[in-house]
Coordinates of C-alpha atoms in Angstrom, one line a residue:
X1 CA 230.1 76.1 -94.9
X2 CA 228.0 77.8 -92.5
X3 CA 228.6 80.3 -90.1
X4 CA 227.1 83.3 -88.3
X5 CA 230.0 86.4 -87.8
X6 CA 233.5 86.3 -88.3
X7 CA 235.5 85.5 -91.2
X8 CA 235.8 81.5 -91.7
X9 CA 239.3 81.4 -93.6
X10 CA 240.9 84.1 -91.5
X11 CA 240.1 81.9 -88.1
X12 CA 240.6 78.7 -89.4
X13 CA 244.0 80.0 -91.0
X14 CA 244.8 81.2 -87.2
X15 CA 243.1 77.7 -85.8
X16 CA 245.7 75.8 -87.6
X17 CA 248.7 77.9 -86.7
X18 CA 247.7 77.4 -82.9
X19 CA 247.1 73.8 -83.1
X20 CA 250.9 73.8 -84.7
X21 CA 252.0 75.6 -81.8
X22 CA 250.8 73.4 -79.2
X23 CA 251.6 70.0 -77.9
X24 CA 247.6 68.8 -76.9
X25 CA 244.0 69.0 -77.1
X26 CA 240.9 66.9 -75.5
X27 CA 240.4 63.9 -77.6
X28 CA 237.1 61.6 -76.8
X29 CA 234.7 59.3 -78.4
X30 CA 231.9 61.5 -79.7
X31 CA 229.2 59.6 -77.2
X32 CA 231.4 58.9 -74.3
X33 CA 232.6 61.7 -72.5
X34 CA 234.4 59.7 -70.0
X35 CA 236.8 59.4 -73.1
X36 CA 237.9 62.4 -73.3
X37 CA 242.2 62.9 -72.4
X38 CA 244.8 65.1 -73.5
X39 CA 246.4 63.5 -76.6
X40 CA 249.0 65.0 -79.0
X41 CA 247.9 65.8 -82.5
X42 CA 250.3 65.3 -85.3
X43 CA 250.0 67.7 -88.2
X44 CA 250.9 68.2 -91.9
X45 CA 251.0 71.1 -92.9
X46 CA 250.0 69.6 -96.1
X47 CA 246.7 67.7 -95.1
X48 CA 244.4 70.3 -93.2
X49 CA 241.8 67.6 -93.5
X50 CA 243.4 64.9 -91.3
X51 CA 245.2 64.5 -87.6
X52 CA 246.9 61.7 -86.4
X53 CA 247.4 60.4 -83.0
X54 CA 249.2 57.6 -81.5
X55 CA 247.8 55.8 -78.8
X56 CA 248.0 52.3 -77.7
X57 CA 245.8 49.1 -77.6
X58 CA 244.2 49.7 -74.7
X59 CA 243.1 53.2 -75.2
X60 CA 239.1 54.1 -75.7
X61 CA 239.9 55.2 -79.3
X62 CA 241.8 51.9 -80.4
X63 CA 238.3 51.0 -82.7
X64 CA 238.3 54.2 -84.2
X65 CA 234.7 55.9 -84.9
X66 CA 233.5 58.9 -84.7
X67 CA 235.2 61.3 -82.1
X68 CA 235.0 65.0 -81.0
X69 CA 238.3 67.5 -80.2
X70 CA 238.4 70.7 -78.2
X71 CA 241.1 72.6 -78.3
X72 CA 242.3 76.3 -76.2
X73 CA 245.8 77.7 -77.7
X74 CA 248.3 78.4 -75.8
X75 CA 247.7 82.3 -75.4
X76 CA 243.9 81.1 -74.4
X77 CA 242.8 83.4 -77.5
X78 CA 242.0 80.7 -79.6
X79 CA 239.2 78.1 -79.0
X80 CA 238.0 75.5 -81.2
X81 CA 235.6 72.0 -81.0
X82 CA 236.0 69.9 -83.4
X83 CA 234.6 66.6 -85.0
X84 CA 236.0 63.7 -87.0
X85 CA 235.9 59.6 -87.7
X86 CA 238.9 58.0 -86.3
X87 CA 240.6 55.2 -88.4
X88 CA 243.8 53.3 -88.0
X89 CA 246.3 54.7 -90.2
X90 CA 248.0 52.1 -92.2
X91 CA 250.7 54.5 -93.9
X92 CA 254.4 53.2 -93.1
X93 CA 255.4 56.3 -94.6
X94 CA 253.2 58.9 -92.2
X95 CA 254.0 56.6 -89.2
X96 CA 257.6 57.2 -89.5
X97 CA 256.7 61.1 -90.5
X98 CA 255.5 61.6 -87.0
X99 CA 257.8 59.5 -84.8
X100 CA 259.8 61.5 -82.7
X101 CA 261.6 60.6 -79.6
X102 CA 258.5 62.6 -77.4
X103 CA 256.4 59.9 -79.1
X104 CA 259.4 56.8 -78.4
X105 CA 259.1 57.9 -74.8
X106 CA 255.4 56.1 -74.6
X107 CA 256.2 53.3 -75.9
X108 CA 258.5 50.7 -73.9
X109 CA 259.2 48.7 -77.5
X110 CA 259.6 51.6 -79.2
X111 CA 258.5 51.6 -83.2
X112 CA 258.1 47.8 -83.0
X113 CA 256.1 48.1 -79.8
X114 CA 253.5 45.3 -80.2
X115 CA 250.5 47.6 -78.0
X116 CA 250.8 51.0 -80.8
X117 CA 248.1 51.8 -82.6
X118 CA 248.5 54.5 -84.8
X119 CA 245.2 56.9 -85.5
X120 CA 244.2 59.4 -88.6
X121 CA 240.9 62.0 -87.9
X122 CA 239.2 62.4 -90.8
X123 CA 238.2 66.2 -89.7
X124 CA 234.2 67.3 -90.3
X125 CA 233.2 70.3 -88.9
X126 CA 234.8 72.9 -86.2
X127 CA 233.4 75.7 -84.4
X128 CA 235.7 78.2 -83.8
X129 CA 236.3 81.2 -81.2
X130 CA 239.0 84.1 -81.5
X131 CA 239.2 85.4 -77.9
X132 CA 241.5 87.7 -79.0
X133 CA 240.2 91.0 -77.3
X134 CA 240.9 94.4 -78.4
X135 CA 242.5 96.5 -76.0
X136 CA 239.4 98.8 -76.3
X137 CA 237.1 95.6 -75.3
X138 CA 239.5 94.3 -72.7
X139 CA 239.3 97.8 -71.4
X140 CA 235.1 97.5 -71.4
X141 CA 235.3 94.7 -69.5
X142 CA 237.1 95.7 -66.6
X143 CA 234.4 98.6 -66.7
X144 CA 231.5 96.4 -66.8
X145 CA 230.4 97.4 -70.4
X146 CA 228.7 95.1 -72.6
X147 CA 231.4 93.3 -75.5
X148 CA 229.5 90.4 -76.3
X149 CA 228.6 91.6 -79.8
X150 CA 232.4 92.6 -80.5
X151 CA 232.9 89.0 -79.3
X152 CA 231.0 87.1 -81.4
X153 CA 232.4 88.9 -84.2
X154 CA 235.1 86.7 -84.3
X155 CA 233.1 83.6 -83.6
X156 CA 232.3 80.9 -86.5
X157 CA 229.6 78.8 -85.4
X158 CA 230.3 76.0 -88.0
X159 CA 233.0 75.6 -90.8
X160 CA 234.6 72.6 -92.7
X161 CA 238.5 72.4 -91.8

């Protein structure tokens, strides 16, 4: 693991809590940025090393490969890009883990709907930012005084998830 400031386990313990609370991130083939859509990651709280997506036949990630996530939590104090190799998941068992009715709604067929494809990430490497601001720095920048080495205190330029 590399990384410049911060503390790598305290944000990616804090990375994975935000992705739990939220519904998306920015999905896209790592060379085409054209790709890139909201998608809706589906987590274990067991496998940090993997995400799963559903998607259907059509989409630009039905061939898997290698692909690139950014993510913003919901408070906007958490940032993250991420990279990974999609591949079609082939576990009946974690497909029917992550079907939900918010997943049934996509699909006209439902679980037996000919067109779903169902993804895993393999995750690589993240780079992480906690935007969380201090009162004292939040209160610097509505002064105009310099926070950008406070800020990337809590920045990890590269870590394994």
């Amino acid at each position: 693991m590399k990384h410049a400031e911060g503390n790598p386990d305290e944000l990616k313990t804090k990375f994975w809590k935000a992705l739990a609370d939220s519904s998306f991130l920015f999905l896209q083939n790592r060379n085409d940025s054209s790709s890139a859509v909201p998608m809706a990651p589906q987590l274990d709280k067991d496998a940090n090393s993997s995400i799963w997506f559903f998607t259907h036949d059509k989409s630009d990630f039905k061939d898997g490969g290698p692909a690139v996530a950014t993510f913003q939590s919901k408070g906007h104090d958490m940032f993250a890009r991420f990279d990974g190799h999609l591949v079609r998941e082939t576990s009946k068992e974690r497909f029917d883990q992550f079907w939900s009715n918010f997943v049934e709604a996509w699909y006209e067929g439902g679980k037996d709907d000919p067109h779903i494809v169902f993804l895993r990430m393999d995750l690589g490497t993240a780079e992480i930012w906690d935007g969380d601001m201090s009162l004292l720095n939040t209160a610097k920048m509505a002064l105009g005084m310099y926070v950008h080495d406070e800020a990337e205190e809590k920045h990890v330029k590269q870590a394994s998830l």
